[in-house]
């Protein structure tokens, strides 16, 4: 594995990026991209950006974002990706969100897509102190640029919950290089590999897994925007079934979305045999959805060992563990009444409908990474907080009130805040430690409740969220459902059977938009928990 900027010296045009845009494709060879990166670096330096300064990036076009990101690094500065506005998002709400993020990042400059300058400009005017980087005609040699050094912050990455109380993870250049190298060893990249991605470049899985790592390896990349994927998900599948792409990464919800959209006519003529790696992560993986996706595409050459479920978090740069290519996907079963764990079993043959709760294994820790379960009285012999160590663990948080240390275990390793199991050395994530309640001595996780609702009522996974916590000395659970009829009495019966214990819960049903989400699409549980306690959902309650 080479350094983050070594690829800029590559002078062969046989590989590069392909931008898929509404059915059209533009190919950009790596030497052209290198020139763009050096031009951005020159523009940063001409704008007064000094080594170590933060430069925030607001850009949705994948190729422009990529040039901006590496250009900031080449200028010796720290890139800070920010989400552009969502389609139809209220301008005032976006400016308020952006202002909160900028107050934490404290950038010396911003790189903003031309079409977004009218939206972003007023925020900068109200803040003062930061300028928008212009354009430069200079294309300096690499030797003329400051470049990046290992102990400098190479990425200021806001966490998934950062649309509420913003905090950004400080990822050093050394952290980035270590995680990219671990990903390379995990997936065993080959020179003929081709990556296809629709993931937003301003979040860690899309940025590090699908942009930085394959770019520094000079691999071919086809990129489209999330909006293009949602409008035409089959076009993403075509990258593999018709164009021969071999590697991708995706969250679980996208597989369910594809299953609802796919037809035999759309799949006709596709051949997925070259597709060797599909990383599935960013959220808890539903074994029924994953197996359903593999079975749906199997007649067209999709291999049952192509899926590589993975676990990671921004505080460890990105990847922590992952199922290796050509390994079968492991699953484990939890008996609701006792909490007993059995496994591992193979995903494709496991009895997923036998009434037990099934968890998908996310592989062994990557090279140089360690994972253990917190050994406390509360957790001994049961799911516990995952403790992560290794050179990818980030430096700390940057927040509005200054620099904070990461949450750490007694030995200094990262306390992830995620609950999980280790079965035969494989990591089985369950959910966030705080998003759970104890009922009759058993821990019930929000994700378990959501999985039961999806299975029993056919509600799409992205239309239901469970909130679990304690208030006024009692365990409280609420289920929010968008746009689907669900009966409270039957829901209580379903959850009692699925979880092996009765729980006291409230059900709220509303229109789309009821569930608050982060810019990466994850539910903002703490925000909704506060809304619940304040009675903001009361009018939507079903009894």
mmCIF file with all atom_site columns, N, CA and C in Angstrom, residues 67-129:
data_model
loop_
_atom_site.group_PDB
_atom_site.id
_atom_site.type_symbol
_atom_site.label_atom_id
_atom_site.label_alt_id
_atom_site.label_comp_id
_atom_site.label_asym_id
_atom_site.label_entity_id
_atom_site.label_seq_id
_atom_site.pdbx_PDB_ins_code
_atom_site.Cartn_x
_atom_site.Cartn_y
_atom_site.Cartn_z
_atom_site.occupancy
_atom_site.B_iso_or_equiv
_atom_site.pdbx_formal_charge
_atom_site.auth_seq_id
_atom_site.auth_comp_id
_atom_site.auth_asym_id
_atom_site.auth_atom_id
_atom_site.pdbx_PDB_model_num
ATOM 1   N N  . UNK A 1 67  ? -11.354 15.495 -6.390 1.00 0.00 ? 67  UNK A N  1
ATOM 2   C CA . UNK A 1 67  ? -10.269 16.431 -6.676 1.00 0.00 ? 67  UNK A CA 1
ATOM 3   C C  . UNK A 1 67  ? -10.096 17.427 -5.530 1.00 0.00 ? 67  UNK A C  1
ATOM 4   N N  . UNK A 1 68  ? -11.215 17.875 -4.969 1.00 0.00 ? 68  UNK A N  1
ATOM 5   C CA . UNK A 1 68  ? -11.143 18.811 -3.847 1.00 0.00 ? 68  UNK A CA 1
ATOM 6   C C  . UNK A 1 68  ? -10.479 18.160 -2.634 1.00 0.00 ? 68  UNK A C  1
ATOM 7   N N  . UNK A 1 69  ? -10.892 16.934 -2.316 1.00 0.00 ? 69  UNK A N  1
ATOM 8   C CA . UNK A 1 69  ? -10.382 16.251 -1.125 1.00 0.00 ? 69  UNK A CA 1
ATOM 9   C C  . UNK A 1 69  ? -8.872  16.056 -1.211 1.00 0.00 ? 69  UNK A C  1
ATOM 10  N N  . UNK A 1 70  ? -8.416  15.459 -2.303 1.00 0.00 ? 70  UNK A N  1
ATOM 11  C CA . UNK A 1 70  ? -6.980  15.212 -2.436 1.00 0.00 ? 70  UNK A CA 1
ATOM 12  C C  . UNK A 1 70  ? -6.218  16.520 -2.641 1.00 0.00 ? 70  UNK A C  1
ATOM 13  N N  . UNK A 1 71  ? -6.860  17.515 -3.235 1.00 0.00 ? 71  UNK A N  1
ATOM 14  C CA . UNK A 1 71  ? -6.209  18.813 -3.400 1.00 0.00 ? 71  UNK A CA 1
ATOM 15  C C  . UNK A 1 71  ? -5.919  19.470 -2.065 1.00 0.00 ? 71  UNK A C  1
ATOM 16  N N  . UNK A 1 72  ? -6.868  19.387 -1.135 1.00 0.00 ? 72  UNK A N  1
ATOM 17  C CA . UNK A 1 72  ? -6.648  19.933 0.202  1.00 0.00 ? 72  UNK A CA 1
ATOM 18  C C  . UNK A 1 72  ? -5.495  19.197 0.887  1.00 0.00 ? 72  UNK A C  1
ATOM 19  N N  . UNK A 1 73  ? -5.457  17.874 0.770  1.00 0.00 ? 73  UNK A N  1
ATOM 20  C CA . UNK A 1 73  ? -4.348  17.110 1.349  1.00 0.00 ? 73  UNK A CA 1
ATOM 21  C C  . UNK A 1 73  ? -3.014  17.517 0.736  1.00 0.00 ? 73  UNK A C  1
ATOM 22  N N  . UNK A 1 74  ? -2.998  17.680 -0.579 1.00 0.00 ? 74  UNK A N  1
ATOM 23  C CA . UNK A 1 74  ? -1.756  18.051 -1.254 1.00 0.00 ? 74  UNK A CA 1
ATOM 24  C C  . UNK A 1 74  ? -1.270  19.437 -0.831 1.00 0.00 ? 74  UNK A C  1
ATOM 25  N N  . UNK A 1 75  ? -2.212  20.284 -0.426 1.00 0.00 ? 75  UNK A N  1
ATOM 26  C CA . UNK A 1 75  ? -1.847  21.621 0.058  1.00 0.00 ? 75  UNK A CA 1
ATOM 27  C C  . UNK A 1 75  ? -1.376  21.585 1.503  1.00 0.00 ? 75  UNK A C  1
ATOM 28  N N  . UNK A 1 76  ? -1.345  20.378 2.104  1.00 0.00 ? 76  UNK A N  1
ATOM 29  C CA . UNK A 1 76  ? -0.884  20.257 3.491  1.00 0.00 ? 76  UNK A CA 1
ATOM 30  C C  . UNK A 1 76  ? -1.966  20.537 4.507  1.00 0.00 ? 76  UNK A C  1
ATOM 31  N N  . UNK A 1 77  ? -3.212  20.682 4.054  1.00 0.00 ? 77  UNK A N  1
ATOM 32  C CA . UNK A 1 77  ? -4.303  21.048 4.945  1.00 0.00 ? 77  UNK A CA 1
ATOM 33  C C  . UNK A 1 77  ? -5.169  19.824 5.278  1.00 0.00 ? 77  UNK A C  1
ATOM 34  N N  . UNK A 1 78  ? -6.212  20.042 6.079  1.00 0.00 ? 78  UNK A N  1
ATOM 35  C CA . UNK A 1 78  ? -7.099  18.972 6.542  1.00 0.00 ? 78  UNK A CA 1
ATOM 36  C C  . UNK A 1 78  ? -8.460  19.097 5.877  1.00 0.00 ? 78  UNK A C  1
ATOM 37  N N  . UNK A 1 79  ? -8.846  18.135 5.051  1.00 0.00 ? 79  UNK A N  1
ATOM 38  C CA . UNK A 1 79  ? -10.174 18.189 4.438  1.00 0.00 ? 79  UNK A CA 1
ATOM 39  C C  . UNK A 1 79  ? -11.268 17.836 5.439  1.00 0.00 ? 79  UNK A C  1
ATOM 40  N N  . UNK A 1 80  ? -12.384 18.554 5.325  1.00 0.00 ? 80  UNK A N  1
ATOM 41  C CA . UNK A 1 80  ? -13.549 18.341 6.190  1.00 0.00 ? 80  UNK A CA 1
ATOM 42  C C  . UNK A 1 80  ? -14.799 18.250 5.311  1.00 0.00 ? 80  UNK A C  1
ATOM 43  N N  . UNK A 1 81  ? -15.197 17.024 4.943  1.00 0.00 ? 81  UNK A N  1
ATOM 44  C CA . UNK A 1 81  ? -16.366 16.874 4.068  1.00 0.00 ? 81  UNK A CA 1
ATOM 45  C C  . UNK A 1 81  ? -17.657 17.255 4.792  1.00 0.00 ? 81  UNK A C  1
ATOM 46  N N  . UNK A 1 82  ? -18.505 18.020 4.116  1.00 0.00 ? 82  UNK A N  1
ATOM 47  C CA . UNK A 1 82  ? -19.813 18.406 4.651  1.00 0.00 ? 82  UNK A CA 1
ATOM 48  C C  . UNK A 1 82  ? -20.893 17.999 3.653  1.00 0.00 ? 82  UNK A C  1
ATOM 49  N N  . UNK A 1 83  ? -22.019 17.557 4.167  1.00 0.00 ? 83  UNK A N  1
ATOM 50  C CA . UNK A 1 83  ? -23.108 17.126 3.294  1.00 0.00 ? 83  UNK A CA 1
ATOM 51  C C  . UNK A 1 83  ? -23.728 18.323 2.597  1.00 0.00 ? 83  UNK A C  1
ATOM 52  N N  . UNK A 1 84  ? -23.924 18.252 1.277  1.00 0.00 ? 84  UNK A N  1
ATOM 53  C CA . UNK A 1 84  ? -24.675 19.294 0.588  1.00 0.00 ? 84  UNK A CA 1
ATOM 54  C C  . UNK A 1 84  ? -26.157 19.165 0.936  1.00 0.00 ? 84  UNK A C  1
ATOM 55  N N  . UNK A 1 85  ? -26.978 20.123 0.575  1.00 0.00 ? 85  UNK A N  1
ATOM 56  C CA . UNK A 1 85  ? -28.407 20.026 0.914  1.00 0.00 ? 85  UNK A CA 1
ATOM 57  C C  . UNK A 1 85  ? -29.070 18.858 0.196  1.00 0.00 ? 85  UNK A C  1
ATOM 58  N N  . UNK A 1 86  ? -30.031 18.252 0.882  1.00 0.00 ? 86  UNK A N  1
ATOM 59  C CA . UNK A 1 86  ? -30.825 17.209 0.265  1.00 0.00 ? 86  UNK A CA 1
ATOM 60  C C  . UNK A 1 86  ? -31.819 17.827 -0.722 1.00 0.00 ? 86  UNK A C  1
ATOM 61  N N  . UNK A 1 87  ? -32.284 17.090 -1.712 1.00 0.00 ? 87  UNK A N  1
ATOM 62  C CA . UNK A 1 87  ? -33.291 17.620 -2.619 1.00 0.00 ? 87  UNK A CA 1
ATOM 63  C C  . UNK A 1 87  ? -34.519 18.092 -1.831 1.00 0.00 ? 87  UNK A C  1
ATOM 64  N N  . UNK A 1 88  ? -34.990 19.262 -2.154 1.00 0.00 ? 88  UNK A N  1
ATOM 65  C CA . UNK A 1 88  ? -36.177 19.855 -1.539 1.00 0.00 ? 88  UNK A CA 1
ATOM 66  C C  . UNK A 1 88  ? -35.984 20.223 -0.070 1.00 0.00 ? 88  UNK A C  1
ATOM 67  N N  . UNK A 1 89  ? -34.750 20.152 0.435  1.00 0.00 ? 89  UNK A N  1
ATOM 68  C CA . UNK A 1 89  ? -34.519 20.535 1.826  1.00 0.00 ? 89  UNK A CA 1
ATOM 69  C C  . UNK A 1 89  ? -34.724 22.033 1.999  1.00 0.00 ? 89  UNK A C  1
ATOM 70  N N  . UNK A 1 90  ? -35.351 22.413 3.084  1.00 0.00 ? 90  UNK A N  1
ATOM 71  C CA . UNK A 1 90  ? -35.581 23.813 3.396  1.00 0.00 ? 90  UNK A CA 1
ATOM 72  C C  . UNK A 1 90  ? -34.250 24.556 3.508  1.00 0.00 ? 90  UNK A C  1
ATOM 73  N N  . UNK A 1 91  ? -34.121 25.651 2.775  1.00 0.00 ? 91  UNK A N  1
ATOM 74  C CA . UNK A 1 91  ? -32.845 26.375 2.742  1.00 0.00 ? 91  UNK A CA 1
ATOM 75  C C  . UNK A 1 91  ? -32.449 26.893 4.118  1.00 0.00 ? 91  UNK A C  1
ATOM 76  N N  . UNK A 1 92  ? -33.432 27.413 4.865  1.00 0.00 ? 92  UNK A N  1
ATOM 77  C CA . UNK A 1 92  ? -33.124 27.948 6.187  1.00 0.00 ? 92  UNK A CA 1
ATOM 78  C C  . UNK A 1 92  ? -32.638 26.849 7.119  1.00 0.00 ? 92  UNK A C  1
ATOM 79  N N  . UNK A 1 93  ? -33.265 25.665 7.048  1.00 0.00 ? 93  UNK A N  1
ATOM 80  C CA . UNK A 1 93  ? -32.848 24.548 7.902  1.00 0.00 ? 93  UNK A CA 1
ATOM 81  C C  . UNK A 1 93  ? -31.438 24.098 7.539  1.00 0.00 ? 93  UNK A C  1
ATOM 82  N N  . UNK A 1 94  ? -31.135 24.071 6.231  1.00 0.00 ? 94  UNK A N  1
ATOM 83  C CA . UNK A 1 94  ? -29.793 23.652 5.827  1.00 0.00 ? 94  UNK A CA 1
ATOM 84  C C  . UNK A 1 94  ? -28.749 24.662 6.299  1.00 0.00 ? 94  UNK A C  1
ATOM 85  N N  . UNK A 1 95  ? -29.043 25.941 6.157  1.00 0.00 ? 95  UNK A N  1
ATOM 86  C CA . UNK A 1 95  ? -28.073 26.953 6.601  1.00 0.00 ? 95  UNK A CA 1
ATOM 87  C C  . UNK A 1 95  ? -27.824 26.842 8.100  1.00 0.00 ? 95  UNK A C  1
ATOM 88  N N  . UNK A 1 96  ? -28.881 26.574 8.851  1.00 0.00 ? 96  UNK A N  1
ATOM 89  C CA . UNK A 1 96  ? -28.727 26.416 10.303 1.00 0.00 ? 96  UNK A CA 1
ATOM 90  C C  . UNK A 1 96  ? -27.849 25.215 10.618 1.00 0.00 ? 96  UNK A C  1
ATOM 91  N N  . UNK A 1 97  ? -28.090 24.101 9.918  1.00 0.00 ? 97  UNK A N  1
ATOM 92  C CA . UNK A 1 97  ? -27.276 22.897 10.106 1.00 0.00 ? 97  UNK A CA 1
ATOM 93  C C  . UNK A 1 97  ? -25.826 23.164 9.720  1.00 0.00 ? 97  UNK A C  1
ATOM 94  N N  . UNK A 1 98  ? -25.619 23.806 8.585  1.00 0.00 ? 98  UNK A N  1
ATOM 95  C CA . UNK A 1 98  ? -24.265 24.094 8.113  1.00 0.00 ? 98  UNK A CA 1
ATOM 96  C C  . UNK A 1 98  ? -23.537 25.013 9.076  1.00 0.00 ? 98  UNK A C  1
ATOM 97  N N  . UNK A 1 99  ? -24.247 25.997 9.607  1.00 0.00 ? 99  UNK A N  1
ATOM 98  C CA . UNK A 1 99  ? -23.629 26.933 10.539 1.00 0.00 ? 99  UNK A CA 1
ATOM 99  C C  . UNK A 1 99  ? -23.132 26.207 11.790 1.00 0.00 ? 99  UNK A C  1
ATOM 100 N N  . UNK A 1 100 ? -23.910 25.239 12.280 1.00 0.00 ? 100 UNK A N  1
ATOM 101 C CA . UNK A 1 100 ? -23.507 24.481 13.463 1.00 0.00 ? 100 UNK A CA 1
ATOM 102 C C  . UNK A 1 100 ? -22.262 23.644 13.173 1.00 0.00 ? 100 UNK A C  1
ATOM 103 N N  . UNK A 1 101 ? -22.195 23.049 11.992 1.00 0.00 ? 101 UNK A N  1
ATOM 104 C CA . UNK A 1 101 ? -21.030 22.243 11.633 1.00 0.00 ? 101 UNK A CA 1
ATOM 105 C C  . UNK A 1 101 ? -19.783 23.106 11.475 1.00 0.00 ? 101 UNK A C  1
ATOM 106 N N  . UNK A 1 102 ? -19.949 24.256 10.849 1.00 0.00 ? 102 UNK A N  1
ATOM 107 C CA . UNK A 1 102 ? -18.797 25.133 10.646 1.00 0.00 ? 102 UNK A CA 1
ATOM 108 C C  . UNK A 1 102 ? -18.280 25.693 11.974 1.00 0.00 ? 102 UNK A C  1
ATOM 109 N N  . UNK A 1 103 ? -19.177 25.881 12.933 1.00 0.00 ? 103 UNK A N  1
ATOM 110 C CA . UNK A 1 103 ? -18.753 26.365 14.245 1.00 0.00 ? 103 UNK A CA 1
ATOM 111 C C  . UNK A 1 103 ? -17.820 25.362 14.919 1.00 0.00 ? 103 UNK A C  1
ATOM 112 N N  . UNK A 1 104 ? -18.005 24.070 14.616 1.00 0.00 ? 104 UNK A N  1
ATOM 113 C CA . UNK A 1 104 ? -17.137 23.032 15.173 1.00 0.00 ? 104 UNK A CA 1
ATOM 114 C C  . UNK A 1 104 ? -15.860 22.885 14.348 1.00 0.00 ? 104 UNK A C  1
ATOM 115 N N  . UNK A 1 105 ? -16.011 22.807 13.025 1.00 0.00 ? 105 UNK A N  1
ATOM 116 C CA . UNK A 1 105 ? -14.847 22.588 12.160 1.00 0.00 ? 105 UNK A CA 1
ATOM 117 C C  . UNK A 1 105 ? -13.903 23.787 12.153 1.00 0.00 ? 105 UNK A C  1
ATOM 118 N N  . UNK A 1 106 ? -14.451 24.977 12.285 1.00 0.00 ? 106 UNK A N  1
ATOM 119 C CA . UNK A 1 106 ? -13.658 26.212 12.284 1.00 0.00 ? 106 UNK A CA 1
ATOM 120 C C  . UNK A 1 106 ? -12.675 26.260 11.116 1.00 0.00 ? 106 UNK A C  1
ATOM 121 N N  . UNK A 1 107 ? -13.168 26.136 9.887  1.00 0.00 ? 107 UNK A N  1
ATOM 122 C CA . UNK A 1 107 ? -12.259 26.097 8.738  1.00 0.00 ? 107 UNK A CA 1
ATOM 123 C C  . UNK A 1 107 ? -11.679 27.466 8.421  1.00 0.00 ? 107 UNK A C  1
ATOM 124 N N  . UNK A 1 108 ? -10.497 27.444 7.823  1.00 0.00 ? 108 UNK A N  1
ATOM 125 C CA . UNK A 1 108 ? -9.933  28.711 7.337  1.00 0.00 ? 108 UNK A CA 1
ATOM 126 C C  . UNK A 1 108 ? -10.465 29.036 5.954  1.00 0.00 ? 108 UNK A C  1
ATOM 127 N N  . UNK A 1 109 ? -11.003 28.010 5.263  1.00 0.00 ? 109 UNK A N  1
ATOM 128 C CA . UNK A 1 109 ? -11.542 28.215 3.917  1.00 0.00 ? 109 UNK A CA 1
ATOM 129 C C  . UNK A 1 109 ? -12.528 27.104 3.602  1.00 0.00 ? 109 UNK A C  1
ATOM 130 N N  . UNK A 1 110 ? -13.342 27.336 2.579  1.00 0.00 ? 110 UNK A N  1
ATOM 131 C CA . UNK A 1 110 ? -14.278 26.327 2.097  1.00 0.00 ? 110 UNK A CA 1
ATOM 132 C C  . UNK A 1 110 ? -14.110 26.169 0.600  1.00 0.00 ? 110 UNK A C  1
ATOM 133 N N  . UNK A 1 111 ? -14.329 24.958 0.121  1.00 0.00 ? 111 UNK A N  1
ATOM 134 C CA . UNK A 1 111 ? -14.471 24.710 -1.308 1.00 0.00 ? 111 UNK A CA 1
ATOM 135 C C  . UNK A 1 111 ? -15.928 24.327 -1.528 1.00 0.00 ? 111 UNK A C  1
ATOM 136 N N  . UNK A 1 112 ? -16.626 25.101 -2.342 1.00 0.00 ? 112 UNK A N  1
ATOM 137 C CA . UNK A 1 112 ? -18.069 24.946 -2.493 1.00 0.00 ? 112 UNK A CA 1
ATOM 138 C C  . UNK A 1 112 ? -18.414 24.798 -3.968 1.00 0.00 ? 112 UNK A C  1
ATOM 139 N N  . UNK A 1 113 ? -19.288 23.848 -4.273 1.00 0.00 ? 113 UNK A N  1
ATOM 140 C CA . UNK A 1 113 ? -19.770 23.702 -5.642 1.00 0.00 ? 113 UNK A CA 1
ATOM 141 C C  . UNK A 1 113 ? -20.370 25.021 -6.115 1.00 0.00 ? 113 UNK A C  1
ATOM 142 N N  . UNK A 1 114 ? -20.087 25.393 -7.366 1.00 0.00 ? 114 UNK A N  1
ATOM 143 C CA . UNK A 1 114 ? -20.535 26.694 -7.873 1.00 0.00 ? 114 UNK A CA 1
ATOM 144 C C  . UNK A 1 114 ? -22.023 26.915 -7.659 1.00 0.00 ? 114 UNK A C  1
ATOM 145 N N  . UNK A 1 115 ? -22.828 25.857 -7.891 1.00 0.00 ? 115 UNK A N  1
ATOM 146 C CA . UNK A 1 115 ? -24.276 26.018 -7.804 1.00 0.00 ? 115 UNK A CA 1
ATOM 147 C C  . UNK A 1 115 ? -24.771 26.189 -6.368 1.00 0.00 ? 115 UNK A C  1
ATOM 148 N N  . UNK A 1 116 ? -23.885 25.906 -5.375 1.00 0.00 ? 116 UNK A N  1
ATOM 149 C CA . UNK A 1 116 ? -24.286 26.022 -3.978 1.00 0.00 ? 116 UNK A CA 1
ATOM 150 C C  . UNK A 1 116 ? -23.776 27.294 -3.313 1.00 0.00 ? 116 UNK A C  1
ATOM 151 N N  . UNK A 1 117 ? -22.968 28.070 -4.015 1.00 0.00 ? 117 UNK A N  1
ATOM 152 C CA . UNK A 1 117 ? -22.415 29.288 -3.413 1.00 0.00 ? 117 UNK A CA 1
ATOM 153 C C  . UNK A 1 117 ? -23.512 30.258 -2.960 1.00 0.00 ? 117 UNK A C  1
ATOM 154 N N  . UNK A 1 118 ? -24.587 30.480 -3.734 1.00 0.00 ? 118 UNK A N  1
ATOM 155 C CA . UNK A 1 118 ? -25.649 31.372 -3.238 1.00 0.00 ? 118 UNK A CA 1
ATOM 156 C C  . UNK A 1 118 ? -26.295 30.887 -1.943 1.00 0.00 ? 118 UNK A C  1
ATOM 157 N N  . UNK A 1 119 ? -26.319 29.566 -1.730 1.00 0.00 ? 119 UNK A N  1
ATOM 158 C CA . UNK A 1 119 ? -26.904 29.012 -0.513 1.00 0.00 ? 119 UNK A CA 1
ATOM 159 C C  . UNK A 1 119 ? -25.939 29.102 0.660  1.00 0.00 ? 119 UNK A C  1
ATOM 160 N N  . UNK A 1 120 ? -24.658 28.819 0.404  1.00 0.00 ? 120 UNK A N  1
ATOM 161 C CA . UNK A 1 120 ? -23.666 28.759 1.467  1.00 0.00 ? 120 UNK A CA 1
ATOM 162 C C  . UNK A 1 120 ? -23.116 30.148 1.815  1.00 0.00 ? 120 UNK A C  1
ATOM 163 N N  . UNK A 1 121 ? -23.056 31.027 0.826  1.00 0.00 ? 121 UNK A N  1
ATOM 164 C CA . UNK A 1 121 ? -22.446 32.343 1.027  1.00 0.00 ? 121 UNK A CA 1
ATOM 165 C C  . UNK A 1 121 ? -22.953 33.101 2.242  1.00 0.00 ? 121 UNK A C  1
ATOM 166 N N  . UNK A 1 122 ? -24.274 33.208 2.434  1.00 0.00 ? 122 UNK A N  1
ATOM 167 C CA . UNK A 1 122 ? -24.774 33.955 3.599  1.00 0.00 ? 122 UNK A CA 1
ATOM 168 C C  . UNK A 1 122 ? -24.325 33.386 4.934  1.00 0.00 ? 122 UNK A C  1
ATOM 169 N N  . UNK A 1 123 ? -24.110 32.074 5.012  1.00 0.00 ? 123 UNK A N  1
ATOM 170 C CA . UNK A 1 123 ? -23.628 31.472 6.255  1.00 0.00 ? 123 UNK A CA 1
ATOM 171 C C  . UNK A 1 123 ? -22.218 31.967 6.559  1.00 0.00 ? 123 UNK A C  1
ATOM 172 N N  . UNK A 1 124 ? -21.373 32.034 5.522  1.00 0.00 ? 124 UNK A N  1
ATOM 173 C CA . UNK A 1 124 ? -20.002 32.506 5.724  1.00 0.00 ? 124 UNK A CA 1
ATOM 174 C C  . UNK A 1 124 ? -19.985 33.980 6.098  1.00 0.00 ? 124 UNK A C  1
ATOM 175 N N  . UNK A 1 125 ? -20.857 34.762 5.472  1.00 0.00 ? 125 UNK A N  1
ATOM 176 C CA . UNK A 1 125 ? -20.910 36.187 5.797  1.00 0.00 ? 125 UNK A CA 1
ATOM 177 C C  . UNK A 1 125 ? -21.288 36.410 7.249  1.00 0.00 ? 125 UNK A C  1
ATOM 178 N N  . UNK A 1 126 ? -22.185 35.570 7.767  1.00 0.00 ? 126 UNK A N  1
ATOM 179 C CA . UNK A 1 126 ? -22.610 35.740 9.157  1.00 0.00 ? 126 UNK A CA 1
ATOM 180 C C  . UNK A 1 126 ? -21.538 35.287 10.140 1.00 0.00 ? 126 UNK A C  1
ATOM 181 N N  . UNK A 1 127 ? -20.700 34.310 9.714  1.00 0.00 ? 127 UNK A N  1
ATOM 182 C CA . UNK A 1 127 ? -19.644 33.802 10.585 1.00 0.00 ? 127 UNK A CA 1
ATOM 183 C C  . UNK A 1 127 ? -18.386 34.651 10.534 1.00 0.00 ? 127 UNK A C  1
ATOM 184 N N  . UNK A 1 128 ? -17.976 34.998 9.317  1.00 0.00 ? 128 UNK A N  1
ATOM 185 C CA . UNK A 1 128 ? -16.715 35.701 9.140  1.00 0.00 ? 128 UNK A CA 1
ATOM 186 C C  . UNK A 1 128 ? -15.528 34.770 9.331  1.00 0.00 ? 128 UNK A C  1
ATOM 187 N N  . UNK A 1 129 ? -14.390 35.175 8.842  1.00 0.00 ? 129 UNK A N  1
ATOM 188 C CA . UNK A 1 129 ? -13.156 34.444 9.099  1.00 0.00 ? 129 UNK A CA 1
ATOM 189 C C  . UNK A 1 129 ? -12.779 33.398 8.076  1.00 0.00 ? 129 UNK A C  1
#
